[in-house]
Amino acid sequence: MPDRRPYIAGNWKMHKTGAEAEDFLWALLPRISGEDRAEVVVCAPFTALSNLVDGSRGSRVKVAAQNMHQAEQGAFTGEVSAAMLSHLDVRAAVLGHSERRQYFNETDEALAEKLPVALTAGIEPIFCVGESEAEREAGQMEDVLRRQVTAGLSKVAAADLPTVVIAYEPIWAIGTGKVATTEQAQEAIAFIRSLVAGIEAGAAEAVRILYGGSVKPDNAAELLSQPDIDGALIGGASLDPADFAALVAAGDAA
Ligand code: PGA
């Protein structure tokens, strides 16, 4: 078994001002100072990123954005480039979250551009994929995952594939309290790993694949015990420093 480092990422979505982000860090950092096995990532709104970068220097917390534009610069009102993030010392970005696909017209084509641009700028992509409830019920889960994974990774250089983090987030489990069973999560993630193997055999064992969708302190350990689940992308439960610290502890123990 390859020893893939557990990856615990909190996705704050549109929550917390810069000041609230600092308060969160002060509460979190003493709670997670003991171990250093899991990677700890906080994916925050653009306006809180520099507060988090400054407040987390020297700690184990890595700061991530929740989106990024693929162009270097230009007439894209409201958007932020990879260079703008890396100059802030932001080191990762969520790309292709289902909320962005659903509400903001994020496409597979745009994601195909975004991943290599992020990697070139030293931004680790946390690349999200996942099927809707209707797609799962229609037996289309594998087709959807194949389409999303193949498109999103299509322009990533083979040597960079192991540094992409993939998050499997079934849309029906996000924010619903309806967590996928460990079997469903393991099965989908093993399938995604087989898709990566189809692109570049050597990368599949190294690439980290997370589960996301109603992960909480009381279900994390079981999910993380599965052979292919390398971490979690956590929405609601990442907003509370005590809950997030408990999730980091589950990652440290995995
Ligand atoms: P949730 O969100 O943990 O609140 O279900 C997960 C996500 O959208 O990343």
Tab-separated table of C-alpha atoms and ligand atoms in Angstrom:
chain	number	residue	atom	x	y	z
A	1	MET	CA	0.000	0.000	0.000
A	2	PRO	CA	1.414	3.404	-0.904
A	3	ASP	CA	1.465	5.800	2.027
A	4	ARG	CA	-0.600	8.676	0.723
A	5	ARG	CA	-0.607	11.526	3.216
A	6	PRO	CA	-4.151	12.136	4.517
A	7	TYR	CA	-5.629	15.421	3.302
A	8	ILE	CA	-8.218	17.255	5.386
A	9	ALA	CA	-9.657	20.305	3.664
A	10	GLY	CA	-12.331	22.643	4.963
A	11	ASN	CA	-14.412	24.394	2.320
A	12	TRP	CA	-15.922	27.447	3.926
A	13	LYS	CA	-17.950	28.442	0.855
A	14	MET	CA	-19.365	31.982	1.354
A	15	HIS	CA	-18.736	32.152	5.101
A	16	LYS	CA	-16.449	34.243	7.351
A	17	THR	CA	-14.940	37.702	7.028
A	18	GLY	CA	-11.196	38.202	7.387
A	19	ALA	CA	-11.602	38.957	11.098
A	20	GLU	CA	-13.722	35.850	11.600
A	21	ALA	CA	-11.093	33.814	9.767
A	22	GLU	CA	-8.439	35.066	12.204
A	23	ASP	CA	-10.634	34.135	15.171
A	24	PHE	CA	-11.069	30.677	13.675
A	25	LEU	CA	-7.298	30.215	13.370
A	26	TRP	CA	-6.667	31.275	16.955
A	27	ALA	CA	-9.149	28.660	18.102
A	28	LEU	CA	-7.934	25.980	15.692
A	29	LEU	CA	-4.137	26.134	15.842
A	30	PRO	CA	-3.650	25.115	19.504
A	31	ARG	CA	-6.050	22.205	18.931
A	32	ILE	CA	-4.048	20.724	16.034
A	33	SER	CA	-0.484	21.318	17.166
A	34	GLY	CA	0.286	17.827	18.456
A	35	GLU	CA	0.554	15.731	15.297
A	36	ASP	CA	1.586	16.482	11.775
A	37	ARG	CA	0.464	13.524	9.733
A	38	ALA	CA	-2.505	14.916	7.836
A	39	GLU	CA	-2.232	17.910	5.550
A	40	VAL	CA	-4.615	20.604	6.760
A	41	VAL	CA	-6.141	22.956	4.224
A	42	VAL	CA	-8.614	25.811	4.622
A	43	CYS	CA	-10.430	26.898	1.444
A	44	ALA	CA	-11.709	30.398	2.102
A	45	PRO	CA	-13.364	33.323	0.311
A	46	PHE	CA	-10.905	35.589	-1.535
A	47	THR	CA	-11.415	38.368	1.020
A	48	ALA	CA	-10.165	36.220	3.920
A	49	LEU	CA	-7.130	34.715	2.177
A	50	SER	CA	-4.483	37.181	3.269
A	51	ASN	CA	-5.720	37.115	6.882
A	52	LEU	CA	-5.392	33.341	6.805
A	53	VAL	CA	-1.979	33.331	5.129
A	54	ASP	CA	-0.601	35.796	7.687
A	55	GLY	CA	-2.224	34.053	10.640
A	56	SER	CA	-1.141	30.557	9.647
A	57	ARG	CA	2.550	31.190	8.854
A	58	GLY	CA	4.699	28.590	10.567
A	59	SER	CA	1.691	26.362	11.270
A	60	ARG	CA	0.538	23.232	9.472
A	61	VAL	CA	-2.401	25.011	7.824
A	62	LYS	CA	-2.252	25.524	4.075
A	63	VAL	CA	-4.507	28.210	2.625
A	64	ALA	CA	-6.596	27.602	-0.487
A	65	ALA	CA	-8.966	29.619	-2.659
A	66	GLN	CA	-12.322	28.292	-3.867
A	67	ASN	CA	-11.980	29.226	-7.529
A	68	MET	CA	-9.527	30.746	-9.993
A	69	HIS	CA	-9.691	31.984	-13.575
A	70	GLN	CA	-7.649	30.263	-16.256
A	71	ALA	CA	-6.466	33.408	-18.064
A	72	GLU	CA	-3.247	35.156	-17.053
A	73	GLN	CA	-5.032	38.520	-16.941
A	74	GLY	CA	-7.625	40.390	-18.941
A	75	ALA	CA	-11.160	41.692	-19.154
A	76	PHE	CA	-12.779	39.219	-16.764
A	77	THR	CA	-14.607	41.362	-14.239
A	78	GLY	CA	-14.850	39.770	-10.834
A	79	GLU	CA	-12.290	37.039	-11.489
A	80	VAL	CA	-8.920	36.228	-9.890
A	81	SER	CA	-5.886	34.695	-11.633
A	82	ALA	CA	-3.455	31.992	-10.509
A	83	ALA	CA	-0.645	34.550	-10.194
A	84	MET	CA	-2.798	36.756	-7.958
A	85	LEU	CA	-3.260	33.795	-5.628
A	86	SER	CA	0.340	32.628	-5.634
A	87	HIS	CA	1.582	36.167	-4.929
A	88	LEU	CA	-0.551	36.062	-1.781
A	89	ASP	CA	1.134	32.740	-0.839
A	90	VAL	CA	-2.109	30.869	-1.412
A	91	ARG	CA	-1.052	27.326	-2.221
A	92	ALA	CA	-4.163	25.500	-3.425
A	93	ALA	CA	-7.547	26.136	-5.025
A	94	VAL	CA	-10.804	24.250	-5.224
A	95	LEU	CA	-11.627	23.855	-8.904
A	96	GLY	CA	-14.923	22.589	-10.297
A	97	HIS	CA	-16.959	22.445	-7.101
A	98	SER	CA	-20.490	21.324	-7.962
A	99	GLU	CA	-21.902	24.646	-6.714
A	100	ARG	CA	-19.754	26.442	-9.254
A	101	ARG	CA	-20.755	23.979	-11.972
A	102	GLN	CA	-24.440	24.363	-11.028
A	103	TYR	CA	-24.805	28.073	-10.266
A	104	PHE	CA	-21.911	29.729	-12.095
A	105	ASN	CA	-21.695	27.790	-15.318
A	106	GLU	CA	-18.295	26.218	-14.623
A	107	THR	CA	-17.653	23.880	-17.536
A	108	ASP	CA	-15.469	20.839	-18.163
A	109	GLU	CA	-13.750	22.878	-20.896
A	110	ALA	CA	-12.838	25.706	-18.524
A	111	LEU	CA	-11.610	23.189	-15.940
A	112	ALA	CA	-9.382	21.546	-18.542
A	113	GLU	CA	-7.634	24.932	-18.835
A	114	LYS	CA	-7.684	25.772	-15.130
A	115	LEU	CA	-5.847	22.699	-13.821
A	116	PRO	CA	-2.592	23.115	-15.792
A	117	VAL	CA	-2.610	26.881	-15.216
A	118	ALA	CA	-2.916	26.311	-11.466
A	119	LEU	CA	-0.129	23.717	-11.421
A	120	THR	CA	2.228	25.989	-13.356
A	121	ALA	CA	1.640	28.738	-10.795
A	122	GLY	CA	2.337	26.388	-7.878
A	123	ILE	CA	-1.318	26.203	-6.897
A	124	GLU	CA	-2.413	22.685	-5.953
A	125	PRO	CA	-5.752	21.926	-7.615
A	126	ILE	CA	-8.455	20.371	-5.439
A	127	PHE	CA	-10.431	19.160	-8.414
A	128	CYS	CA	-14.063	18.245	-7.642
A	129	VAL	CA	-16.202	15.716	-9.448
A	130	GLY	CA	-19.466	13.989	-8.587
A	131	GLU	CA	-22.828	12.901	-9.899
A	132	SER	CA	-26.303	14.213	-9.099
A	133	GLU	CA	-28.975	12.076	-7.484
A	134	ALA	CA	-30.842	11.735	-10.804
A	135	GLU	CA	-27.651	10.631	-12.560
A	136	ARG	CA	-26.935	8.037	-9.874
A	137	GLU	CA	-30.500	6.713	-10.035
A	138	ALA	CA	-30.284	6.479	-13.817
A	139	GLY	CA	-27.147	4.339	-13.480
A	140	GLN	CA	-24.960	7.088	-14.967
A	141	MET	CA	-22.516	7.595	-12.124
A	142	GLU	CA	-19.552	6.051	-13.916
A	143	ASP	CA	-20.276	7.894	-17.159
A	144	VAL	CA	-20.458	11.232	-15.354
A	145	LEU	CA	-17.255	10.623	-13.418
A	146	ARG	CA	-15.471	9.432	-16.544
A	147	ARG	CA	-16.508	12.569	-18.434
A	148	GLN	CA	-15.542	14.949	-15.629
A	149	VAL	CA	-12.231	13.290	-14.754
A	150	THR	CA	-11.128	12.813	-18.347
A	151	ALA	CA	-11.960	16.405	-19.287
A	152	GLY	CA	-10.495	18.003	-16.174
A	153	LEU	CA	-7.203	16.121	-16.395
A	154	SER	CA	-6.914	16.240	-20.187
A	155	LYS	CA	-4.280	18.984	-20.308
A	156	VAL	CA	-2.349	18.132	-17.146
A	157	ALA	CA	1.218	16.965	-17.876
A	158	ALA	CA	1.738	13.328	-16.885
A	159	ALA	CA	4.478	14.323	-14.432
A	160	ASP	CA	2.060	16.677	-12.643
A	161	LEU	CA	-0.802	14.200	-12.243
A	162	PRO	CA	0.316	12.884	-8.823
A	163	THR	CA	0.143	16.417	-7.412
A	164	VAL	CA	-3.508	16.924	-8.322
A	165	VAL	CA	-5.911	16.308	-5.450
A	166	ILE	CA	-9.281	14.973	-6.590
A	167	ALA	CA	-12.429	15.287	-4.478
A	168	TYR	CA	-15.354	12.966	-5.104
A	169	GLU	CA	-18.452	14.826	-3.944
A	170	PRO	CA	-21.773	13.252	-4.878
A	171	ILE	CA	-24.081	16.258	-5.238
A	172	TRP	CA	-26.872	14.508	-3.340
A	173	ALA	CA	-24.654	14.281	-0.248
A	174	ILE	CA	-23.529	17.924	-0.111
A	175	GLY	CA	-25.063	19.907	2.714
A	176	THR	CA	-27.907	17.416	2.995
A	177	GLY	CA	-26.773	15.344	5.956
A	178	LYS	CA	-27.146	12.408	3.580
A	179	VAL	CA	-23.621	11.025	3.643
A	180	ALA	CA	-22.708	8.387	1.074
A	181	THR	CA	-22.191	5.004	2.680
A	182	THR	CA	-18.553	4.086	3.092
A	183	GLU	CA	-19.077	1.413	0.436
A	184	GLN	CA	-20.533	3.935	-2.042
A	185	ALA	CA	-17.704	6.392	-1.379
A	186	GLN	CA	-14.989	3.728	-1.586
A	187	GLU	CA	-16.458	2.289	-4.774
A	188	ALA	CA	-16.698	5.638	-6.568
A	189	ILE	CA	-13.221	6.680	-5.463
A	190	ALA	CA	-11.686	3.370	-6.532
A	191	PHE	CA	-13.367	3.933	-9.895
A	192	ILE	CA	-11.850	7.427	-10.134
A	193	ARG	CA	-8.436	5.940	-9.299
A	194	SER	CA	-8.887	3.458	-12.142
A	195	LEU	CA	-9.650	6.381	-14.466
A	196	VAL	CA	-6.388	8.060	-13.429
A	197	ALA	CA	-4.581	4.750	-14.023
A	198	GLY	CA	-6.025	4.750	-17.528
A	199	ILE	CA	-4.451	8.151	-18.161
A	200	GLU	CA	-1.077	7.473	-16.486
A	201	ALA	CA	-0.587	4.138	-14.743
A	202	GLY	CA	2.134	5.415	-12.406
A	203	ALA	CA	0.075	8.333	-11.125
A	204	ALA	CA	-2.875	6.358	-9.812
A	205	GLU	CA	-1.151	5.064	-6.688
A	206	ALA	CA	0.136	8.508	-5.777
A	207	VAL	CA	-2.848	10.737	-6.485
A	208	ARG	CA	-4.924	11.611	-3.454
A	209	ILE	CA	-8.676	11.276	-3.756
A	210	LEU	CA	-10.939	12.774	-1.105
A	211	TYR	CA	-14.553	12.172	-0.237
A	212	GLY	CA	-16.852	15.138	0.344
A	213	GLY	CA	-20.509	15.403	1.300
A	214	SER	CA	-21.803	15.697	4.886
A	215	VAL	CA	-18.516	14.608	6.476
A	216	LYS	CA	-18.700	15.165	10.241
A	217	PRO	CA	-16.470	14.282	13.198
A	218	ASP	CA	-18.578	11.181	13.872
A	219	ASN	CA	-18.384	9.652	10.386
A	220	ALA	CA	-14.897	10.735	9.288
A	221	ALA	CA	-12.848	7.897	10.787
A	222	GLU	CA	-14.874	5.217	9.059
A	223	LEU	CA	-14.700	6.970	5.691
A	224	LEU	CA	-10.951	7.531	6.070
A	225	SER	CA	-10.373	3.866	6.935
A	226	GLN	CA	-11.282	2.845	3.389
A	227	PRO	CA	-8.318	1.842	1.226
A	228	ASP	CA	-8.909	4.423	-1.523
A	229	ILE	CA	-10.241	7.360	0.519
A	230	ASP	CA	-7.278	9.633	1.232
A	231	GLY	CA	-9.019	12.488	2.963
A	232	ALA	CA	-12.086	14.666	3.097
A	233	LEU	CA	-13.402	17.941	1.715
A	234	ILE	CA	-15.655	19.296	4.412
A	235	GLY	CA	-18.215	22.080	4.126
A	236	GLY	CA	-20.528	22.717	7.070
A	237	ALA	CA	-18.442	20.997	9.749
A	238	SER	CA	-15.308	22.950	8.789
A	239	LEU	CA	-16.774	26.238	10.016
A	240	ASP	CA	-16.442	25.329	13.667
A	241	PRO	CA	-12.837	25.140	14.939
A	242	ALA	CA	-13.558	22.336	17.425
A	243	ASP	CA	-15.298	20.209	14.792
A	244	PHE	CA	-12.587	20.927	12.239
A	245	ALA	CA	-9.894	20.014	14.788
A	246	ALA	CA	-11.704	16.708	15.403
A	247	LEU	CA	-11.673	16.074	11.646
A	248	VAL	CA	-7.943	16.841	11.498
A	249	ALA	CA	-7.430	14.370	14.353
A	250	ALA	CA	-9.284	11.738	12.309
A	251	GLY	CA	-6.916	12.489	9.432
A	252	ASP	CA	-3.868	12.219	11.705
A	253	ALA	CA	-5.085	8.829	12.897
A	254	ALA	CA	-5.858	7.499	9.404
B	1	PGA	P1	-20.844	19.599	3.288
B	1	PGA	O1	-20.157	20.248	1.968
B	1	PGA	O2	-19.725	18.986	4.089
B	1	PGA	O3	-21.492	20.753	3.973
B	1	PGA	O4	-21.800	18.568	2.799
B	1	PGA	C1	-19.126	19.595	1.291
B	1	PGA	C2	-18.650	20.418	0.120
B	1	PGA	O5	-19.475	21.008	-0.592
B	1	PGA	O6	-17.431	20.517	-0.133
